[in-house]
Short mmCIF file of N, CA and C in Angstrom, two decimals:
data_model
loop_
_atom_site.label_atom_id
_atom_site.label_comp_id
_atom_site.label_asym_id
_atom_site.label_seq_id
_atom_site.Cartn_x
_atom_site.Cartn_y
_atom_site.Cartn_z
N UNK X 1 41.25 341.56 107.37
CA UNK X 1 41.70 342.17 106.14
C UNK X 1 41.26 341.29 104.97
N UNK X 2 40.22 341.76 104.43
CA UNK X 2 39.88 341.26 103.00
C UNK X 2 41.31 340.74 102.46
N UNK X 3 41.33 339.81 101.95
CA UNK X 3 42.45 339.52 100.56
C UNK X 3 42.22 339.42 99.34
N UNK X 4 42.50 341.02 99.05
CA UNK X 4 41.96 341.38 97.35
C UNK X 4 43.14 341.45 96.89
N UNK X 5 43.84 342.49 97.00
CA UNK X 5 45.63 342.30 96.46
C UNK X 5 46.01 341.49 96.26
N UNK X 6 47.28 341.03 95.44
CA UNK X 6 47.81 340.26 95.10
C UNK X 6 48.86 340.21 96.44
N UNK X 7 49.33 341.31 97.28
CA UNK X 7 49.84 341.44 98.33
C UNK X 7 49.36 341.19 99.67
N UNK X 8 48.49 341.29 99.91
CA UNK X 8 47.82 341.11 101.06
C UNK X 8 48.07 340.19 102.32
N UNK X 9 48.09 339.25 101.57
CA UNK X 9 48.17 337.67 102.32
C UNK X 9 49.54 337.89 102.53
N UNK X 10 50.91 337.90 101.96
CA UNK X 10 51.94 338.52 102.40
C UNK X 10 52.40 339.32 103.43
N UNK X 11 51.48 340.99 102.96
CA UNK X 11 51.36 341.59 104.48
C UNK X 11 51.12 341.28 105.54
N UNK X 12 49.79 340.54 105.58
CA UNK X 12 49.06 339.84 106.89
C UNK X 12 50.04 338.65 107.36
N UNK X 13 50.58 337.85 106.48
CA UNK X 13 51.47 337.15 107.10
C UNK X 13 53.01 337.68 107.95
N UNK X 14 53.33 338.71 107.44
CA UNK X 14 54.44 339.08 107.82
C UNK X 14 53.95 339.87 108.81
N UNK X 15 52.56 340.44 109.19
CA UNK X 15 52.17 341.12 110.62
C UNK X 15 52.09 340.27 111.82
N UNK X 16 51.10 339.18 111.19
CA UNK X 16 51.52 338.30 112.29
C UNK X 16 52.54 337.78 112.57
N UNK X 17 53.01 337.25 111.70
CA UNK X 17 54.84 336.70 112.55
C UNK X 17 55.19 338.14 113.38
N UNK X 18 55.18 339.20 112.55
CA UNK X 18 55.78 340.81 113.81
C UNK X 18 55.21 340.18 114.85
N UNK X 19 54.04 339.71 115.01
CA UNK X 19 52.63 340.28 116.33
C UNK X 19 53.03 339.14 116.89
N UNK X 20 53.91 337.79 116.46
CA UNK X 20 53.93 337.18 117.38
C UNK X 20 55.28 336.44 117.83
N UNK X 21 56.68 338.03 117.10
CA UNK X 21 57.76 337.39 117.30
C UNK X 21 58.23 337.23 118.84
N UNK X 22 59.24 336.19 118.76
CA UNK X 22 59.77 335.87 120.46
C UNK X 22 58.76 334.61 121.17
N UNK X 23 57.68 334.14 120.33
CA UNK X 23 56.88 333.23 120.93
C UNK X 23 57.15 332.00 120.29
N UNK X 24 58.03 330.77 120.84
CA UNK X 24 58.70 330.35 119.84
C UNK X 24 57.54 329.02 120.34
N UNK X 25 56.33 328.90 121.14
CA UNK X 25 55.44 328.20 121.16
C UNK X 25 54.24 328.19 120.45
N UNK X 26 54.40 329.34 119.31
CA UNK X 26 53.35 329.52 118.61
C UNK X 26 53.97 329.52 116.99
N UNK X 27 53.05 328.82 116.46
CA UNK X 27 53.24 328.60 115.04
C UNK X 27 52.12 329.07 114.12
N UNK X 28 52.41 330.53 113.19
CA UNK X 28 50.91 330.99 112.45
C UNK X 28 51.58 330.82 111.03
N UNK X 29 49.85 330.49 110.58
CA UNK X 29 50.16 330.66 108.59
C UNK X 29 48.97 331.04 108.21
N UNK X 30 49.10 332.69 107.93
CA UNK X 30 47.70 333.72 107.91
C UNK X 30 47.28 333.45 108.55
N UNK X 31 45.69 333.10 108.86
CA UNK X 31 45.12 333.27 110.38
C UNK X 31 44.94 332.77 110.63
N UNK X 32 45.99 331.45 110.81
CA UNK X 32 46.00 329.88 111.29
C UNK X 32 47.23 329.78 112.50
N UNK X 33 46.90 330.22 113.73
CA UNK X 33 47.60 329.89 115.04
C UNK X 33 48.01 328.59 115.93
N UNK X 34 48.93 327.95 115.86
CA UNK X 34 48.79 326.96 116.80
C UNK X 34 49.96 327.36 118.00
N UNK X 35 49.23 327.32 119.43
CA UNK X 35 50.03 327.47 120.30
C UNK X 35 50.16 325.95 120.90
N UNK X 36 51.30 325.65 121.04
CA UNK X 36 51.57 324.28 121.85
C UNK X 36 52.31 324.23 122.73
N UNK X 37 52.09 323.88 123.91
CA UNK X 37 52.43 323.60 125.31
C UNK X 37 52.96 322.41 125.93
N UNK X 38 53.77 322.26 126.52
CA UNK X 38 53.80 320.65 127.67
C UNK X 38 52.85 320.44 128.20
N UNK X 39 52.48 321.49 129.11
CA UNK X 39 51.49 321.18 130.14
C UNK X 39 50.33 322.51 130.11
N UNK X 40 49.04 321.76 131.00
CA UNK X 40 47.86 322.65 131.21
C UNK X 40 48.24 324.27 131.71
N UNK X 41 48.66 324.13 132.91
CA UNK X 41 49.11 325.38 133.28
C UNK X 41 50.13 326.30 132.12
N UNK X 42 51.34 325.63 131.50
CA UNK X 42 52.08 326.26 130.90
C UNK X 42 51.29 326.67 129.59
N UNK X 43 50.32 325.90 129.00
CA UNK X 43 49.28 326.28 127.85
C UNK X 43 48.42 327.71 128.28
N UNK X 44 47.85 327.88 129.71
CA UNK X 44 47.07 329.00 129.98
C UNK X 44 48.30 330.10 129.69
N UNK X 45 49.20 329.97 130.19
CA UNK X 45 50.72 331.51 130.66
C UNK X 45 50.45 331.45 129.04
N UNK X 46 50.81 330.80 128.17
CA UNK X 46 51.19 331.23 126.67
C UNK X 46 49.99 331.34 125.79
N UNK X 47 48.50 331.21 126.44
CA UNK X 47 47.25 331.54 125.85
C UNK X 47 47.23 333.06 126.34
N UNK X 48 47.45 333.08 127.39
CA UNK X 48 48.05 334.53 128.87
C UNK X 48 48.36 335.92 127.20
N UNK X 49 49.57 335.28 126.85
CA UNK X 49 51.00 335.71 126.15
C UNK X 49 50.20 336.17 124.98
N UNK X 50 49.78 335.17 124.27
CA UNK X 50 49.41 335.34 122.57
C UNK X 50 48.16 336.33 122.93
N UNK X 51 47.24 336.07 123.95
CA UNK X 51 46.00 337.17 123.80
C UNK X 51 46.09 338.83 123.74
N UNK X 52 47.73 338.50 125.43
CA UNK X 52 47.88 340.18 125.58
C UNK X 52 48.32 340.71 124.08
N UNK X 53 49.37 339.74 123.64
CA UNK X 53 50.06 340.52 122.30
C UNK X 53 49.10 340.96 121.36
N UNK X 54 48.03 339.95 120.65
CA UNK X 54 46.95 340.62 120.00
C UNK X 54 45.95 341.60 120.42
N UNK X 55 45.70 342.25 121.92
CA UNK X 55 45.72 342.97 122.03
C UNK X 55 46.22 344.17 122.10
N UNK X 56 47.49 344.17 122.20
CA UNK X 56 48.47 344.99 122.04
C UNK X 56 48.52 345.44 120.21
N UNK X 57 48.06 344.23 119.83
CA UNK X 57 48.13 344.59 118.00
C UNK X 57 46.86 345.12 117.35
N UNK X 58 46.09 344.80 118.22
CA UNK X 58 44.51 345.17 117.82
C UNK X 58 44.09 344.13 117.00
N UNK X 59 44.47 342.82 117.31
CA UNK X 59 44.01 341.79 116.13
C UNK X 59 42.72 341.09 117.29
N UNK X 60 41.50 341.10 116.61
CA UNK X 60 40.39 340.69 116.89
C UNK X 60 40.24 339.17 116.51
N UNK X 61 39.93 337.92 117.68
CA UNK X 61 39.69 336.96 117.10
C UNK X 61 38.35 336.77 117.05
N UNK X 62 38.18 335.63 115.83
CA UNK X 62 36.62 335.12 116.21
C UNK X 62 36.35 333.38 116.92
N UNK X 63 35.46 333.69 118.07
CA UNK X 63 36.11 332.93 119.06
C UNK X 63 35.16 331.41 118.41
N UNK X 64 34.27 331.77 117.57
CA UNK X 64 33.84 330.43 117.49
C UNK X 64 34.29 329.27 115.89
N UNK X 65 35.70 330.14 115.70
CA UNK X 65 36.74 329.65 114.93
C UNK X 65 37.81 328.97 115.68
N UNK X 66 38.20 329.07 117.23
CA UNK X 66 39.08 329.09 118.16
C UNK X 66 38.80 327.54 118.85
N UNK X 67 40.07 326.64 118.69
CA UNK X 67 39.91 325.77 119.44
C UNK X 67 40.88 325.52 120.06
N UNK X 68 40.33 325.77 121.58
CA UNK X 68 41.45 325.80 122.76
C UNK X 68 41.61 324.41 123.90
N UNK X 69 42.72 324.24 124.18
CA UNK X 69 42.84 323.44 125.67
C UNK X 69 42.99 321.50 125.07
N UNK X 70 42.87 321.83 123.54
CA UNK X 70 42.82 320.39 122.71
C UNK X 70 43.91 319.24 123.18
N UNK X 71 43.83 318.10 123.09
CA UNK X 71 45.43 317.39 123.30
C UNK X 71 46.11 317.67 121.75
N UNK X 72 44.76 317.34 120.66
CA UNK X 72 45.36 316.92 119.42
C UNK X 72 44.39 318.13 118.51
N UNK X 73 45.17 318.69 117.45
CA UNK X 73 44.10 319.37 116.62
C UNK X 73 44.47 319.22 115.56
N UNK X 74 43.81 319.90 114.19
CA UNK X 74 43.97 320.06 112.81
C UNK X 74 44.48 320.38 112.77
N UNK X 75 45.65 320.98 111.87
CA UNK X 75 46.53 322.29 111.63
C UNK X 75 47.36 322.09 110.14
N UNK X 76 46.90 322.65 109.41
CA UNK X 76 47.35 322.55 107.98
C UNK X 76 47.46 321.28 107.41
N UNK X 77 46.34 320.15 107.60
CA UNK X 77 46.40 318.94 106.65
C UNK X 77 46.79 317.95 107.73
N UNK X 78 47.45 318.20 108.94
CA UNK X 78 48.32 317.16 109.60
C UNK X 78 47.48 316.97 111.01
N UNK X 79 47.06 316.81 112.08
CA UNK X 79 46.59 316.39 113.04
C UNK X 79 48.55 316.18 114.32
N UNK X 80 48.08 317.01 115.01
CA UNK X 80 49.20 317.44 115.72
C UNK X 80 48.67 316.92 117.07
N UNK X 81 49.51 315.86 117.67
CA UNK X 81 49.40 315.77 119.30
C UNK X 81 50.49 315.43 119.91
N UNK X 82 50.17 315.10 121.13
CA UNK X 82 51.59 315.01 121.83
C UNK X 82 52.51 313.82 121.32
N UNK X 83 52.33 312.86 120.91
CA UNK X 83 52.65 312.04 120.12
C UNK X 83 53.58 312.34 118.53
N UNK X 84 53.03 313.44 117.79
CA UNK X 84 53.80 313.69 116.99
C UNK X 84 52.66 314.57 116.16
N UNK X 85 52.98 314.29 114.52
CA UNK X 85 52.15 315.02 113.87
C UNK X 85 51.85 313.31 112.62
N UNK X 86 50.67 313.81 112.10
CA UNK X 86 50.33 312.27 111.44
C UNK X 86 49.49 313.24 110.48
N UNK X 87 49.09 312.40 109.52
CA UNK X 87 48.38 312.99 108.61
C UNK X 87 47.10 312.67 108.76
N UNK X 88 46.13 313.76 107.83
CA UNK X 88 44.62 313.61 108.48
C UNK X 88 44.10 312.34 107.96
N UNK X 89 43.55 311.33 108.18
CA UNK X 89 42.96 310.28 107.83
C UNK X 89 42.27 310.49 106.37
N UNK X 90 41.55 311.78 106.31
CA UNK X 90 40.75 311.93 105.45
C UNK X 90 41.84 311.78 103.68
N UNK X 91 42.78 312.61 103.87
CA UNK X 91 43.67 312.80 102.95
C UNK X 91 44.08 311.59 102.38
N UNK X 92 45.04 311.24 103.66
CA UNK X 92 45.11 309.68 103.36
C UNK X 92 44.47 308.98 102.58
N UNK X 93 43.49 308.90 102.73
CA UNK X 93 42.60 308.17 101.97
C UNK X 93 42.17 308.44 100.70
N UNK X 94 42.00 309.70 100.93
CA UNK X 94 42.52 310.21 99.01
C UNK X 94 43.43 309.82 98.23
N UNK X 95 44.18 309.62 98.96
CA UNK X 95 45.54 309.19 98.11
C UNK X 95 45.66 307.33 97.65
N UNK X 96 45.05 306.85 99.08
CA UNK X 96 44.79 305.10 98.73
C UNK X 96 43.84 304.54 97.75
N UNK X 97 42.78 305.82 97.79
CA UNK X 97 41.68 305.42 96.88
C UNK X 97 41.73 306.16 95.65
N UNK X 98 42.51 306.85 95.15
CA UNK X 98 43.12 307.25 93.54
C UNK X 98 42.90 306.43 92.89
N UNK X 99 42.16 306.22 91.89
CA UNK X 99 42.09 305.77 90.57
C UNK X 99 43.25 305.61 90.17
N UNK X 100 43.51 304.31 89.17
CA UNK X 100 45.09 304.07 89.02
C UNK X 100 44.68 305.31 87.21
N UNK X 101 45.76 306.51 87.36
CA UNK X 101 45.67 307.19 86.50
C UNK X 101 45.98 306.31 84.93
N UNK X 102 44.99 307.46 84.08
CA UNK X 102 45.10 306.89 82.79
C UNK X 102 45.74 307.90 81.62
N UNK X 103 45.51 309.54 82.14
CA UNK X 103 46.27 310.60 81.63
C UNK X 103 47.28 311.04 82.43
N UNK X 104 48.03 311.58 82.26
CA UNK X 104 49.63 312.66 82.01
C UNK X 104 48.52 313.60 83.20
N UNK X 105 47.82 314.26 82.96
CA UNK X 105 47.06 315.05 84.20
C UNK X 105 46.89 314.47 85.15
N UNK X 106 46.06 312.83 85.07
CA UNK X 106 45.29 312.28 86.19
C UNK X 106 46.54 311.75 87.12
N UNK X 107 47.95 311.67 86.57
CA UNK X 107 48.93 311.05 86.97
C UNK X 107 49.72 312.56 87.77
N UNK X 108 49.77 313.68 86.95
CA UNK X 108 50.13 314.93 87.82
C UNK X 108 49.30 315.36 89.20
N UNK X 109 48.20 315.04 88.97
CA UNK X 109 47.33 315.06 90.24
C UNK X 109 47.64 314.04 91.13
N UNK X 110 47.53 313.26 91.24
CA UNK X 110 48.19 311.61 91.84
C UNK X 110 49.62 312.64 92.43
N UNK X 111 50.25 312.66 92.32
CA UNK X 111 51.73 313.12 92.19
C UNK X 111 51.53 314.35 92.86
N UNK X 112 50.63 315.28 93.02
CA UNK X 112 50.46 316.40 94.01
C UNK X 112 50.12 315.89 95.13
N UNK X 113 49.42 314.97 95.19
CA UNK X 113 48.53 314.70 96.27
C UNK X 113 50.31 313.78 96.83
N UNK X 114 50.10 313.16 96.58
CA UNK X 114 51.29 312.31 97.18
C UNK X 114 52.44 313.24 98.21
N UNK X 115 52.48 314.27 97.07
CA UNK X 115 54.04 314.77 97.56
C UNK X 115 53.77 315.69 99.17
N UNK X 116 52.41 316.00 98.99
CA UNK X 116 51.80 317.20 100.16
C UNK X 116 51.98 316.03 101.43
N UNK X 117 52.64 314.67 101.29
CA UNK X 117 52.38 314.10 102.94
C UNK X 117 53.86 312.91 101.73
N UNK X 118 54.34 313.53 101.70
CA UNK X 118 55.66 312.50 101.55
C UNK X 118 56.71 311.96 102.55
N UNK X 119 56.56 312.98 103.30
CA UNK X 119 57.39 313.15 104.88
C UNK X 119 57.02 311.99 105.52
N UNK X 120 55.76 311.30 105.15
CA UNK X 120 55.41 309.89 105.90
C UNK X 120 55.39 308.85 105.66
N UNK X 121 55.96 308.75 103.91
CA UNK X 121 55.60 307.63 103.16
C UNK X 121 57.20 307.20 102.97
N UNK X 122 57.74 305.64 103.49
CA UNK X 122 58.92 305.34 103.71
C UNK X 122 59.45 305.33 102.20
N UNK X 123 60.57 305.95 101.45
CA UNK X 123 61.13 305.44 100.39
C UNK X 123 60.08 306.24 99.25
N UNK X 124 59.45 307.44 99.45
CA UNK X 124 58.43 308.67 98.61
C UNK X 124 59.55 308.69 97.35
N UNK X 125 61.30 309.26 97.56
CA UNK X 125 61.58 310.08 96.66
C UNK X 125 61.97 308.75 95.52
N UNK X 126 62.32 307.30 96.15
CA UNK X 126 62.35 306.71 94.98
C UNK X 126 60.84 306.41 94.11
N UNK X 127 59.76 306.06 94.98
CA UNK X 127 58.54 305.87 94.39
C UNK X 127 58.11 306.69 93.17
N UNK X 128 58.30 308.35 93.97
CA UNK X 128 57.99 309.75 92.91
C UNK X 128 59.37 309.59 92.14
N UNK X 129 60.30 309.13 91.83
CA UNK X 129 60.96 309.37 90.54
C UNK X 129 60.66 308.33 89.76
N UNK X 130 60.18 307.36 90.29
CA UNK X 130 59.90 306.48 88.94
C UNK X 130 58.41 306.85 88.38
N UNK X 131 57.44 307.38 89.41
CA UNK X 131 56.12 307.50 88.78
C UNK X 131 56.73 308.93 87.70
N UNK X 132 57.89 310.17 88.26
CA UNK X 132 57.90 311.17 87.50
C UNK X 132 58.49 310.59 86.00
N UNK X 133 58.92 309.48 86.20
CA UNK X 133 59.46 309.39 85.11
C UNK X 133 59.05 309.06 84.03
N UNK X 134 57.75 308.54 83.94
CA UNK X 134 56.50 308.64 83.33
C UNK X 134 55.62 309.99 82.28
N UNK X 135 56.16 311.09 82.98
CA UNK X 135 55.67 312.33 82.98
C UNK X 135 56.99 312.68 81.82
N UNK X 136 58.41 311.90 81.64
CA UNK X 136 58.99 312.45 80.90
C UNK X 136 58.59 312.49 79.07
N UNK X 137 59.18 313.46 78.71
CA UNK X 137 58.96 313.47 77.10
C UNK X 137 57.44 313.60 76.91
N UNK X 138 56.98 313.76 77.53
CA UNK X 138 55.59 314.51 77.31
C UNK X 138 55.59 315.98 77.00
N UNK X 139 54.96 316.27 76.15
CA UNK X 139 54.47 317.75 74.83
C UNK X 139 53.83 318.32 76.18
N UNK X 140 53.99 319.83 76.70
CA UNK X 140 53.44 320.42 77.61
C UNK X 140 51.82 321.19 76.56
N UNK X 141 51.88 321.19 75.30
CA UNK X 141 51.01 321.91 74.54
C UNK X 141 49.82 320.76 74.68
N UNK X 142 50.27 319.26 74.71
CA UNK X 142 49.10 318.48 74.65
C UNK X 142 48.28 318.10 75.84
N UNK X 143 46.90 318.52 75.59
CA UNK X 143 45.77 318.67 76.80
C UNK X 143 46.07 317.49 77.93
N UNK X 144 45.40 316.43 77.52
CA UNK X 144 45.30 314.97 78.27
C UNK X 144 45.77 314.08 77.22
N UNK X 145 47.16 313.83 77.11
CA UNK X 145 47.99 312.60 76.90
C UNK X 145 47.63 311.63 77.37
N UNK X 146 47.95 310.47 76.84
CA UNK X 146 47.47 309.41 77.49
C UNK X 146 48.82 308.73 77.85
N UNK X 147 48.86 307.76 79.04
CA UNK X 147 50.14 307.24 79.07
C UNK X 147 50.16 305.74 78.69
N UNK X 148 49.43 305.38 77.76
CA UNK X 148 49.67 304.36 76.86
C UNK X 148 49.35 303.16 76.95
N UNK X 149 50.81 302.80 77.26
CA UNK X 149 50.45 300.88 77.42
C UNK X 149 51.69 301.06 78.56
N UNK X 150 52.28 302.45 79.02
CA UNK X 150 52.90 302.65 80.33
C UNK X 150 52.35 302.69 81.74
N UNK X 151 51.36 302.25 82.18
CA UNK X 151 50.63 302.31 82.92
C UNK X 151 51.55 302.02 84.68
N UNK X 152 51.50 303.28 85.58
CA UNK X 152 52.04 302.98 86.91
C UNK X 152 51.49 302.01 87.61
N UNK X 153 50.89 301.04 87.42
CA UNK X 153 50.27 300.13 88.47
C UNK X 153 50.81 299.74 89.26
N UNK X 154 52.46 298.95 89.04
CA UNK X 154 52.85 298.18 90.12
C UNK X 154 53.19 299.20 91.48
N UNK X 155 53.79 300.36 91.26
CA UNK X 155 54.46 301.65 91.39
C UNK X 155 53.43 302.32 92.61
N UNK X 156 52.18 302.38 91.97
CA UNK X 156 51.18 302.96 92.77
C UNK X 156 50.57 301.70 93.92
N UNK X 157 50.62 300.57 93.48
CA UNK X 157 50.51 299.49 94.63
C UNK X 157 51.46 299.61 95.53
N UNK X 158 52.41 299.70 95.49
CA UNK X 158 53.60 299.96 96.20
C UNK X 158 53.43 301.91 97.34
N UNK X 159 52.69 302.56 96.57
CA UNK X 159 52.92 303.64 97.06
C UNK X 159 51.37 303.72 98.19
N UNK X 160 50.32 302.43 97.74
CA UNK X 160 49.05 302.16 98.71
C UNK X 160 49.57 301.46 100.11
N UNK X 161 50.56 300.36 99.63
CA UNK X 161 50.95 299.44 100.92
C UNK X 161 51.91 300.68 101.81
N UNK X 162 52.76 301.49 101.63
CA UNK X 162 53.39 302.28 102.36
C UNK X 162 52.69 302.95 103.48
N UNK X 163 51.24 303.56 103.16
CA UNK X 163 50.52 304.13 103.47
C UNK X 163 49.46 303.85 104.63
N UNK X 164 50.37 302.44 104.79
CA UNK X 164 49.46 301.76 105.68
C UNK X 164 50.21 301.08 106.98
N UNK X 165 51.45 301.85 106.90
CA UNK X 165 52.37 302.06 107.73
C UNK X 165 52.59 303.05 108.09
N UNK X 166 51.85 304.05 108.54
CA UNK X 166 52.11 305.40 108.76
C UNK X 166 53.41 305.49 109.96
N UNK X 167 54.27 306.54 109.82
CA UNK X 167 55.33 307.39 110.64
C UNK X 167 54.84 307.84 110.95
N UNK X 168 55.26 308.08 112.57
CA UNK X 168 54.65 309.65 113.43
C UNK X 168 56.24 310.08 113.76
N UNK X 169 56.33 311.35 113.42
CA UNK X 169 57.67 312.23 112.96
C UNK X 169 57.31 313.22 114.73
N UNK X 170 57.90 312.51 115.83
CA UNK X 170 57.56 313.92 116.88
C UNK X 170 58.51 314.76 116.46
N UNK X 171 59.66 314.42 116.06
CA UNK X 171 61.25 315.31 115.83
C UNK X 171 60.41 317.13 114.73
N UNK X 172 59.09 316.82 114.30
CA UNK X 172 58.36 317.81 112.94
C UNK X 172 57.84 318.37 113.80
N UNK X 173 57.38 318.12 115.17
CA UNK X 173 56.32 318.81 115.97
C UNK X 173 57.18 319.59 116.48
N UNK X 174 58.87 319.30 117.40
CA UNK X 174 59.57 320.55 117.58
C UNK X 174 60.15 321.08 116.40
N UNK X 175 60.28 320.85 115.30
CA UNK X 175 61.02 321.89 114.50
C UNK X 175 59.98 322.79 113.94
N UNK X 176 59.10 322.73 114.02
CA UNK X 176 57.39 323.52 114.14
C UNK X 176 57.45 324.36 114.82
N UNK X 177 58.00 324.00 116.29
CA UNK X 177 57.90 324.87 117.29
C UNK X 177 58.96 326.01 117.61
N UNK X 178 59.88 325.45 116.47
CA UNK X 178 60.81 326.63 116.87
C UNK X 178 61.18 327.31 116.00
N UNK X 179 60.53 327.43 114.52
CA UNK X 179 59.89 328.49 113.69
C UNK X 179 59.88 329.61 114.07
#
């Protein structure tokens, strides 16, 4: 289904969850599936499960989008294995190698990126209220503000060394699973 509507992606999301309610081993977001298993055999019965049902729905995959039988895969930013869920290296590293911001924007960007993997960074919500607090009393009409002679440095050193302690959260991989 093309996604031209402003609805679409909605629909399609709410078909698949229909197409794949009662499968509490499968986790979709639009046409992003992850089925996860204990074991080899129990992975085929619920590969078994999800194929008959999309047949049953008439949903066509394309198989050289499909990666099956993995220990560990991609899945929305995070790298999922039996171990837990961790964030993708790549990201990570976006975030360590940020330019220490010099505008009200370059510092809102900083601050997106951060918050999309906060779940891993020990002590995020005090870090992000002091960097947000930065962002206060700022004119929403003015383009690129500058933040002065306020500069987050120590704040954002602090938010590089965290990062280099990564959490693996397995407790995120079942509450994933039972979505």
């Amino acid at each position: 289904m093309p996604f031209e509507l402003s609805n679409d992606s909605s629909t399609f999301q709410r078909f698949i969850h229909h197409a794949l309610r009662g499968m509490d081993f499968c986790v979709s977001y639009f046409d992003d599936v992850l089925v996860a298993s204990e074991s080899d055999i129990q992975h085929f019965e619920h590969l078994k499960q999800v194929f008959h049902r999309f047949e049953e729905y008439g949903v066509r995959l394309n198989a050289s989008k499909c990666v099956i039988g993995k220990s560990s895969v991609k899945f929305l930013g995070h790298i999922v294995a039996p171990d837990g869920i961790t964030p993708v290296p790549e990201k990570v590293s976006a975030i360590t190698d940020f330019p220490e911001p010099s505008t009200v924007k370059e510092l809102r960007r900083f601050l997106a990126l951060m918050n999309f993997y906060r779940r891993f960074v020990p002590n995020a919500v005090r870090t992000q209220a002091v960097l947000n607090a930065y962002l206060k009393g700022v004119k929403k009409m003015t383009k690129h503000p500058s933040l002065g002679q306020r500069k987050p440095k120590t704040h954002l050193k602090s938010v590089n060394m965290s990062w280099q302690r990564p959490l693996f959260c397995t407790i995120l991989l079942l509450m994933l699973l039972l979505l």
